[in-house]
PDB file of C-alpha atoms in Angstrom:
ATOM      1  CA  ALA A   1      -0.016   6.148   6.863  1.00  0.00           C
ATOM      2  CA  GLN A   2      -1.337   2.641   6.931  1.00  0.00           C
ATOM      3  CA  THR A   3       0.901  -0.357   6.399  1.00  0.00           C
ATOM      4  CA  VAL A   4       0.049  -3.990   5.809  1.00  0.00           C
ATOM      5  CA  THR A   5       2.615  -6.690   6.490  1.00  0.00           C
ATOM      6  CA  GLN A   6       2.596 -10.223   5.193  1.00  0.00           C
ATOM      7  CA  SER A   7       5.822 -11.738   6.409  1.00  0.00           C
ATOM      8  CA  GLN A   8       5.502 -15.184   4.846  1.00  0.00           C
ATOM      9  CA  PRO A   9       6.384 -15.087   1.129  1.00  0.00           C
ATOM     10  CA  GLU A  10       5.371 -18.670   0.417  1.00  0.00           C
ATOM     11  CA  MET A  11       3.429 -21.499   1.997  1.00  0.00           C
ATOM     12  CA  SER A  12       2.502 -25.001   0.989  1.00  0.00           C
ATOM     13  CA  VAL A  13      -0.322 -27.217   2.202  1.00  0.00           C
ATOM     14  CA  GLN A  14      -1.551 -30.698   1.471  1.00  0.00           C
ATOM     15  CA  GLU A  15      -4.915 -30.976  -0.217  1.00  0.00           C
ATOM     16  CA  ALA A  16      -7.792 -31.289   2.299  1.00  0.00           C
ATOM     17  CA  GLU A  17      -5.719 -29.863   5.144  1.00  0.00           C
ATOM     18  CA  THR A  18      -6.021 -26.495   6.846  1.00  0.00           C
ATOM     19  CA  VAL A  19      -3.667 -23.561   6.386  1.00  0.00           C
ATOM     20  CA  THR A  20      -3.450 -20.149   8.031  1.00  0.00           C
ATOM     21  CA  LEU A  21      -2.056 -17.083   6.301  1.00  0.00           C
ATOM     22  CA  SER A  22      -0.810 -14.261   8.515  1.00  0.00           C
ATOM     23  CA  CYS A  23      -1.293 -10.534   8.168  1.00  0.00           C
ATOM     24  CA  THR A  24      -0.623  -7.618  10.459  1.00  0.00           C
ATOM     25  CA  TYR A  25      -1.360  -3.974   9.898  1.00  0.00           C
ATOM     26  CA  ASP A  26      -0.669  -0.629  11.438  1.00  0.00           C
ATOM     27  CA  THR A  27      -3.088   2.261  11.629  1.00  0.00           C
ATOM     28  CA  SER A  28      -4.196   4.993  13.952  1.00  0.00           C
ATOM     29  CA  GLU A  29      -7.742   4.817  12.610  1.00  0.00           C
ATOM     30  CA  ASN A  30     -10.524   3.245  14.616  1.00  0.00           C
ATOM     31  CA  ASN A  31     -12.915   2.528  11.769  1.00  0.00           C
ATOM     32  CA  TYR A  32     -11.592   0.577   8.837  1.00  0.00           C
ATOM     33  CA  TYR A  33     -12.051  -2.512   6.742  1.00  0.00           C
ATOM     34  CA  LEU A  34      -9.822  -5.473   6.076  1.00  0.00           C
ATOM     35  CA  PHE A  35      -9.844  -7.773   3.085  1.00  0.00           C
ATOM     36  CA  TRP A  36      -8.236 -10.902   1.761  1.00  0.00           C
ATOM     37  CA  TYR A  37      -7.935 -11.099  -2.013  1.00  0.00           C
ATOM     38  CA  LYS A  38      -6.947 -14.116  -4.045  1.00  0.00           C
ATOM     39  CA  GLN A  39      -5.025 -13.842  -7.313  1.00  0.00           C
ATOM     40  CA  PRO A  40      -4.861 -17.192  -9.148  1.00  0.00           C
ATOM     41  CA  PRO A  41      -2.552 -17.799 -12.122  1.00  0.00           C
ATOM     42  CA  SER A  42      -5.116 -16.056 -14.349  1.00  0.00           C
ATOM     43  CA  ARG A  43      -4.204 -12.910 -12.352  1.00  0.00           C
ATOM     44  CA  GLN A  44      -7.857 -11.955 -11.844  1.00  0.00           C
ATOM     45  CA  MET A  45      -8.217 -10.426  -8.378  1.00  0.00           C
ATOM     46  CA  ILE A  46     -10.981 -12.112  -6.397  1.00  0.00           C
ATOM     47  CA  LEU A  47     -12.346 -10.942  -3.064  1.00  0.00           C
ATOM     48  CA  VAL A  48     -12.203 -13.826  -0.613  1.00  0.00           C
ATOM     49  CA  ILE A  49     -13.474 -12.279   2.587  1.00  0.00           C
ATOM     50  CA  ARG A  50     -14.053  -8.918   4.244  1.00  0.00           C
ATOM     51  CA  GLN A  51     -14.057  -7.793   7.871  1.00  0.00           C
ATOM     52  CA  GLU A  52     -15.394  -4.559   9.297  1.00  0.00           C
ATOM     53  CA  ALA A  53     -13.269  -3.373  12.227  1.00  0.00           C
ATOM     54  CA  TYR A  54     -16.295  -2.430  14.307  1.00  0.00           C
ATOM     55  CA  LYS A  55     -17.595  -5.996  14.212  1.00  0.00           C
ATOM     56  CA  GLN A  56     -16.249  -8.291  16.890  1.00  0.00           C
ATOM     57  CA  GLN A  57     -17.444 -11.429  15.170  1.00  0.00           C
ATOM     58  CA  ASN A  58     -14.941 -12.968  12.786  1.00  0.00           C
ATOM     59  CA  ALA A  59     -16.091 -13.127   9.169  1.00  0.00           C
ATOM     60  CA  THR A  60     -16.663 -16.512   7.550  1.00  0.00           C
ATOM     61  CA  GLU A  61     -17.250 -17.455   3.918  1.00  0.00           C
ATOM     62  CA  ASN A  62     -17.648 -21.197   3.437  1.00  0.00           C
ATOM     63  CA  ARG A  63     -14.152 -22.713   3.841  1.00  0.00           C
ATOM     64  CA  PHE A  64     -12.561 -19.329   4.518  1.00  0.00           C
ATOM     65  CA  SER A  65     -12.552 -17.652   7.906  1.00  0.00           C
ATOM     66  CA  VAL A  66     -10.557 -14.934   9.579  1.00  0.00           C
ATOM     67  CA  ASN A  67      -9.098 -14.433  13.016  1.00  0.00           C
ATOM     68  CA  PHE A  68      -9.392 -10.700  13.589  1.00  0.00           C
ATOM     69  CA  GLN A  69      -7.522  -9.434  16.632  1.00  0.00           C
ATOM     70  CA  LYS A  70      -8.078  -5.669  16.672  1.00  0.00           C
ATOM     71  CA  ALA A  71      -5.883  -4.886  19.652  1.00  0.00           C
ATOM     72  CA  ALA A  72      -3.014  -6.858  18.181  1.00  0.00           C
ATOM     73  CA  LYS A  73      -3.749  -5.492  14.690  1.00  0.00           C
ATOM     74  CA  SER A  74      -3.726  -8.969  13.296  1.00  0.00           C
ATOM     75  CA  PHE A  75      -5.942 -10.387  10.532  1.00  0.00           C
ATOM     76  CA  SER A  76      -5.159 -13.967   9.573  1.00  0.00           C
ATOM     77  CA  LEU A  77      -6.970 -16.087   6.996  1.00  0.00           C
ATOM     78  CA  LYS A  78      -7.753 -19.731   7.625  1.00  0.00           C
ATOM     79  CA  ILE A  79      -8.491 -21.980   4.681  1.00  0.00           C
ATOM     80  CA  SER A  80     -10.101 -25.255   5.649  1.00  0.00           C
ATOM     81  CA  ASP A  81     -10.234 -28.383   3.494  1.00  0.00           C
ATOM     82  CA  SER A  82      -7.732 -26.905   1.047  1.00  0.00           C
ATOM     83  CA  GLN A  83      -8.427 -27.542  -2.610  1.00  0.00           C
ATOM     84  CA  LEU A  84      -6.125 -27.480  -5.629  1.00  0.00           C
ATOM     85  CA  GLY A  85      -8.029 -24.434  -6.868  1.00  0.00           C
ATOM     86  CA  ASP A  86      -6.900 -22.520  -3.798  1.00  0.00           C
ATOM     87  CA  THR A  87      -3.402 -22.344  -5.282  1.00  0.00           C
ATOM     88  CA  ALA A  88      -2.859 -18.617  -5.773  1.00  0.00           C
ATOM     89  CA  MET A  89      -1.280 -15.486  -4.420  1.00  0.00           C
ATOM     90  CA  TYR A  90      -3.184 -14.093  -1.468  1.00  0.00           C
ATOM     91  CA  PHE A  91      -3.130 -10.429  -0.561  1.00  0.00           C
ATOM     92  CA  CYS A  92      -4.206  -8.869   2.698  1.00  0.00           C
ATOM     93  CA  ALA A  93      -5.584  -5.350   2.222  1.00  0.00           C
ATOM     94  CA  PHE A  94      -6.714  -2.428   4.343  1.00  0.00           C
ATOM     95  CA  MET A  95      -9.159   0.394   3.658  1.00  0.00           C
ATOM     96  CA  THR A  96     -10.194   3.388   5.740  1.00  0.00           C
ATOM     97  CA  SER A  97     -13.377   5.444   5.467  1.00  0.00           C
ATOM     98  CA  THR A  98     -16.320   4.548   3.306  1.00  0.00           C
ATOM     99  CA  GLY A  99     -15.978   7.068   0.523  1.00  0.00           C
ATOM    100  CA  ALA A 100     -15.833   6.115  -3.130  1.00  0.00           C
ATOM    101  CA  ASN A 101     -12.219   7.319  -3.241  1.00  0.00           C
ATOM    102  CA  SER A 102     -11.171   4.991  -0.461  1.00  0.00           C
ATOM    103  CA  LYS A 103      -7.885   3.392  -1.348  1.00  0.00           C
ATOM    104  CA  LEU A 104      -6.830  -0.156  -0.734  1.00  0.00           C
ATOM    105  CA  THR A 105      -3.420  -0.683   0.835  1.00  0.00           C
ATOM    106  CA  PHE A 106      -2.094  -4.121  -0.037  1.00  0.00           C
ATOM    107  CA  GLY A 107       0.442  -6.328   1.658  1.00  0.00           C
ATOM    108  CA  LYS A 108       3.210  -7.925  -0.370  1.00  0.00           C
ATOM    109  CA  GLY A 109       1.240 -11.105  -0.788  1.00  0.00           C
ATOM    110  CA  ILE A 110       1.872 -14.759  -0.096  1.00  0.00           C
ATOM    111  CA  THR A 111       2.096 -17.525  -2.645  1.00  0.00           C
ATOM    112  CA  LEU A 112       0.084 -20.538  -1.523  1.00  0.00           C
ATOM    113  CA  SER A 113       0.601 -23.896  -3.169  1.00  0.00           C
ATOM    114  CA  VAL A 114      -1.830 -26.753  -2.535  1.00  0.00           C
ATOM    115  CA  ARG A 115      -0.211 -30.151  -3.068  1.00  0.00           C
ATOM    116  CA  PRO A 116      -2.286 -33.058  -4.384  1.00  0.00           C
TER     117      PRO A 116
ATOM    118  CA  GLY B   1     -22.194  -9.563  -9.463  1.00  0.00           C
ATOM    119  CA  ALA B   2     -20.361  -6.437 -10.547  1.00  0.00           C
ATOM    120  CA  VAL B   3     -18.228  -7.074 -13.633  1.00  0.00           C
ATOM    121  CA  VAL B   4     -15.286  -5.032 -14.823  1.00  0.00           C
ATOM    122  CA  SER B   5     -13.642  -5.593 -18.186  1.00  0.00           C
ATOM    123  CA  GLN B   6     -10.345  -4.452 -19.589  1.00  0.00           C
ATOM    124  CA  HIS B   7      -9.269  -4.188 -23.178  1.00  0.00           C
ATOM    125  CA  PRO B   8      -6.928  -5.296 -24.533  1.00  0.00           C
ATOM    126  CA  SER B   9      -5.866  -8.233 -22.380  1.00  0.00           C
ATOM    127  CA  ARG B  10      -2.440  -8.240 -23.983  1.00  0.00           C
ATOM    128  CA  VAL B  11      -0.648  -5.649 -26.059  1.00  0.00           C
ATOM    129  CA  ILE B  12       2.788  -5.424 -27.574  1.00  0.00           C
ATOM    130  CA  CYS B  13       4.002  -2.060 -28.780  1.00  0.00           C
ATOM    131  CA  LYS B  14       7.224  -0.573 -30.022  1.00  0.00           C
ATOM    132  CA  SER B  15       9.299   1.767 -27.938  1.00  0.00           C
ATOM    133  CA  GLY B  16       8.230   5.375 -28.435  1.00  0.00           C
ATOM    134  CA  THR B  17       4.627   4.652 -29.305  1.00  0.00           C
ATOM    135  CA  SER B  18       1.556   5.170 -27.145  1.00  0.00           C
ATOM    136  CA  VAL B  19      -0.926   2.556 -26.065  1.00  0.00           C
ATOM    137  CA  LYS B  20      -4.408   2.928 -24.590  1.00  0.00           C
ATOM    138  CA  ILE B  21      -5.999   0.537 -22.117  1.00  0.00           C
ATOM    139  CA  GLU B  22      -9.737   0.646 -21.467  1.00  0.00           C
ATOM    140  CA  CYS B  23     -11.500  -0.226 -18.241  1.00  0.00           C
ATOM    141  CA  ARG B  24     -15.271  -0.656 -18.283  1.00  0.00           C
ATOM    142  CA  SER B  25     -17.807  -1.396 -15.576  1.00  0.00           C
ATOM    143  CA  LEU B  26     -20.282  -3.582 -17.437  1.00  0.00           C
ATOM    144  CA  ASP B  27     -23.290  -3.749 -15.170  1.00  0.00           C
ATOM    145  CA  PHE B  28     -22.934  -0.833 -12.795  1.00  0.00           C
ATOM    146  CA  GLN B  29     -21.948   2.813 -12.718  1.00  0.00           C
ATOM    147  CA  ALA B  30     -18.627   3.674 -11.164  1.00  0.00           C
ATOM    148  CA  THR B  31     -17.877   7.224 -10.192  1.00  0.00           C
ATOM    149  CA  THR B  32     -14.414   6.130  -9.120  1.00  0.00           C
ATOM    150  CA  MET B  33     -11.950   3.818 -10.815  1.00  0.00           C
ATOM    151  CA  PHE B  34      -8.441   2.928  -9.782  1.00  0.00           C
ATOM    152  CA  TRP B  35      -5.396   2.005 -11.843  1.00  0.00           C
ATOM    153  CA  TYR B  36      -2.743  -0.345 -10.506  1.00  0.00           C
ATOM    154  CA  ARG B  37       0.530  -1.674 -11.780  1.00  0.00           C
ATOM    155  CA  GLN B  38       1.840  -5.092 -10.838  1.00  0.00           C
ATOM    156  CA  PHE B  39       5.239  -6.637 -11.445  1.00  0.00           C
ATOM    157  CA  PRO B  40       5.614 -10.441 -11.443  1.00  0.00           C
ATOM    158  CA  LYS B  41       5.229 -12.021  -8.023  1.00  0.00           C
ATOM    159  CA  GLN B  42       4.736  -8.610  -6.435  1.00  0.00           C
ATOM    160  CA  SER B  43       1.870  -6.686  -4.957  1.00  0.00           C
ATOM    161  CA  LEU B  44      -0.405  -4.178  -6.641  1.00  0.00           C
ATOM    162  CA  MET B  45       0.880  -0.645  -6.703  1.00  0.00           C
ATOM    163  CA  LEU B  46      -1.754   2.067  -6.932  1.00  0.00           C
ATOM    164  CA  MET B  47      -0.958   4.499  -9.726  1.00  0.00           C
ATOM    165  CA  ALA B  48      -3.936   6.810  -9.668  1.00  0.00           C
ATOM    166  CA  THR B  49      -7.528   7.343  -8.660  1.00  0.00           C
ATOM    167  CA  SER B  50      -9.861   8.333 -11.460  1.00  0.00           C
ATOM    168  CA  ASN B  51     -13.108  10.180 -10.885  1.00  0.00           C
ATOM    169  CA  GLU B  52     -15.722  10.651 -13.569  1.00  0.00           C
ATOM    170  CA  GLY B  53     -15.621  14.127 -15.034  1.00  0.00           C
ATOM    171  CA  SER B  54     -12.556  15.327 -13.167  1.00  0.00           C
ATOM    172  CA  LYS B  55      -8.794  15.023 -13.262  1.00  0.00           C
ATOM    173  CA  ALA B  56      -7.198  11.901 -11.907  1.00  0.00           C
ATOM    174  CA  THR B  57      -5.276  11.940  -8.648  1.00  0.00           C
ATOM    175  CA  TYR B  58      -1.859  10.390  -9.084  1.00  0.00           C
ATOM    176  CA  GLU B  59       0.180   8.655  -6.415  1.00  0.00           C
ATOM    177  CA  GLN B  60       3.569  10.031  -5.516  1.00  0.00           C
ATOM    178  CA  GLY B  61       6.208   9.060  -8.037  1.00  0.00           C
ATOM    179  CA  VAL B  62       3.789   8.338 -10.881  1.00  0.00           C
ATOM    180  CA  GLU B  63       4.385  10.531 -13.921  1.00  0.00           C
ATOM    181  CA  LYS B  64       1.056  12.043 -14.884  1.00  0.00           C
ATOM    182  CA  ASP B  65       2.325  13.078 -18.306  1.00  0.00           C
ATOM    183  CA  LYS B  66       3.386   9.526 -19.093  1.00  0.00           C
ATOM    184  CA  PHE B  67       0.306   7.788 -17.736  1.00  0.00           C
ATOM    185  CA  LEU B  68      -2.693   9.747 -18.966  1.00  0.00           C
ATOM    186  CA  ILE B  69      -5.987   8.835 -17.366  1.00  0.00           C
ATOM    187  CA  ASN B  70      -9.393   9.844 -18.652  1.00  0.00           C
ATOM    188  CA  HIS B  71     -12.693   8.997 -16.986  1.00  0.00           C
ATOM    189  CA  ALA B  72     -15.199  10.375 -19.432  1.00  0.00           C
ATOM    190  CA  SER B  73     -18.247   8.409 -18.350  1.00  0.00           C
ATOM    191  CA  LEU B  74     -19.560   6.468 -15.384  1.00  0.00           C
ATOM    192  CA  THR B  75     -18.634   3.201 -17.051  1.00  0.00           C
ATOM    193  CA  LEU B  76     -15.343   3.902 -18.802  1.00  0.00           C
ATOM    194  CA  SER B  77     -11.867   4.943 -17.745  1.00  0.00           C
ATOM    195  CA  THR B  78      -8.812   4.826 -19.985  1.00  0.00           C
ATOM    196  CA  LEU B  79      -5.104   4.685 -19.241  1.00  0.00           C
ATOM    197  CA  THR B  80      -2.783   5.823 -22.007  1.00  0.00           C
ATOM    198  CA  VAL B  81       0.892   5.027 -21.701  1.00  0.00           C
ATOM    199  CA  THR B  82       2.614   7.688 -23.769  1.00  0.00           C
ATOM    200  CA  SER B  83       6.002   7.285 -25.420  1.00  0.00           C
ATOM    201  CA  ALA B  84       6.265   3.814 -23.978  1.00  0.00           C
ATOM    202  CA  HIS B  85       9.648   2.331 -23.100  1.00  0.00           C
ATOM    203  CA  PRO B  86      10.646  -1.211 -22.152  1.00  0.00           C
ATOM    204  CA  GLU B  87      10.599  -0.299 -18.465  1.00  0.00           C
ATOM    205  CA  ASP B  88       6.875   0.422 -18.803  1.00  0.00           C
ATOM    206  CA  SER B  89       6.301  -3.246 -19.547  1.00  0.00           C
ATOM    207  CA  SER B  90       4.088  -4.534 -16.775  1.00  0.00           C
ATOM    208  CA  PHE B  91       0.675  -5.861 -15.820  1.00  0.00           C
ATOM    209  CA  TYR B  92      -1.891  -3.085 -15.449  1.00  0.00           C
ATOM    210  CA  ILE B  93      -5.067  -3.661 -13.470  1.00  0.00           C
ATOM    211  CA  CYS B  94      -8.070  -1.414 -13.036  1.00  0.00           C
ATOM    212  CA  SER B  95     -10.786  -1.557 -10.438  1.00  0.00           C
ATOM    213  CA  ALA B  96     -14.134   0.161 -10.158  1.00  0.00           C
ATOM    214  CA  SER B  97     -15.788   1.256  -6.968  1.00  0.00           C
ATOM    215  CA  LEU B  98     -19.404   0.223  -6.503  1.00  0.00           C
ATOM    216  CA  THR B  99     -21.096   3.222  -4.994  1.00  0.00           C
ATOM    217  CA  SER B 100     -24.482   1.890  -4.017  1.00  0.00           C
ATOM    218  CA  GLY B 101     -25.974  -1.076  -2.249  1.00  0.00           C
ATOM    219  CA  ARG B 102     -23.159  -2.009   0.059  1.00  0.00           C
ATOM    220  CA  SER B 103     -20.507  -0.639   2.333  1.00  0.00           C
ATOM    221  CA  PRO B 104     -17.688  -0.066   2.131  1.00  0.00           C
ATOM    222  CA  TYR B 105     -17.242   1.068  -1.433  1.00  0.00           C
ATOM    223  CA  GLU B 106     -15.992  -2.261  -2.585  1.00  0.00           C
ATOM    224  CA  GLN B 107     -13.578  -2.396  -5.477  1.00  0.00           C
ATOM    225  CA  TYR B 108     -14.215  -4.796  -8.324  1.00  0.00           C
ATOM    226  CA  PHE B 109     -11.184  -5.661 -10.395  1.00  0.00           C
ATOM    227  CA  GLY B 110     -10.713  -6.054 -14.110  1.00  0.00           C
ATOM    228  CA  PRO B 111      -8.792  -9.033 -15.492  1.00  0.00           C
ATOM    229  CA  GLY B 112      -5.702  -6.944 -16.207  1.00  0.00           C
ATOM    230  CA  THR B 113      -3.712  -5.978 -19.286  1.00  0.00           C
ATOM    231  CA  ARG B 114      -0.240  -7.248 -19.991  1.00  0.00           C
ATOM    232  CA  LEU B 115       1.822  -4.582 -21.736  1.00  0.00           C
ATOM    233  CA  THR B 116       5.073  -5.477 -23.433  1.00  0.00           C
ATOM    234  CA  VAL B 117       7.176  -2.719 -24.932  1.00  0.00           C
ATOM    235  CA  THR B 118       9.827  -3.868 -27.400  1.00  0.00           C
TER     236      THR B 118
END
C-alpha cells in the first residue's frame, strides 16, 4: 500500500517570501504520479502542480515548483513570492497507474498562512 | 477547464432522515467519480469509487447500506446518506475523472457539500 507523509502540520511565511512544503511517500511502484493540491477556506480542491515519476525534470507552474527526488521518495513544493491568496491547506497526493479508477492517496495536509 | 458541481452546497437534516447529494460533471463525461469525506482540518478520506452503470466500490470500513451511491449517467453520480445520524455530519466532496485528452486520469473536484445532522 502507498503512504504519503506530510510531517509539518502548519507553516507560516511572510508575503513575498519563499516557502517549501515537505512531502515523502512510500511505494514499491516504479510508475506513478504525484500531485500538490490546494484547499483554500472555500474548501474547493485546486490542483497546483503534477509530476510524473518517469520525468526527471522537476515540474514548474508559475510561482510553484517541485523538488522531486525519486530515490529518496521526496516531493516538496516551493512557493515563490508568496501571496496572501496562497493561504490554504496544501495536500500532497499520490496516484499509481493511469486507469480511470486510479485512486488518489492524500497526505494529512499542511496549513499554510501567508502574513501581510 | 473541466467543471464539477455539487448540489446542495449545504444541507441540514434531522436524525433518521435520508439526504441525497448530487455530483455532476458539467462539461465532460466521467465514467468514474469518487466520493470523499473530510472532517475539519483533516485530509480527504476516500469513501467509494463510482463507475457509470455498475455498482460502486466501497473502501474498507465504509457502510455501503448507509452511503448509497448511484452513477446512472456519464455526468451524474449521487450519494444518499440513509438514516442519517449526527456522526454523519461532515463535508462530502466528489471528484470526476477526465478520461480523455490527458494522462493520468486527472480528478476534478466539486466544491463540496456540508451536511449537518441535528
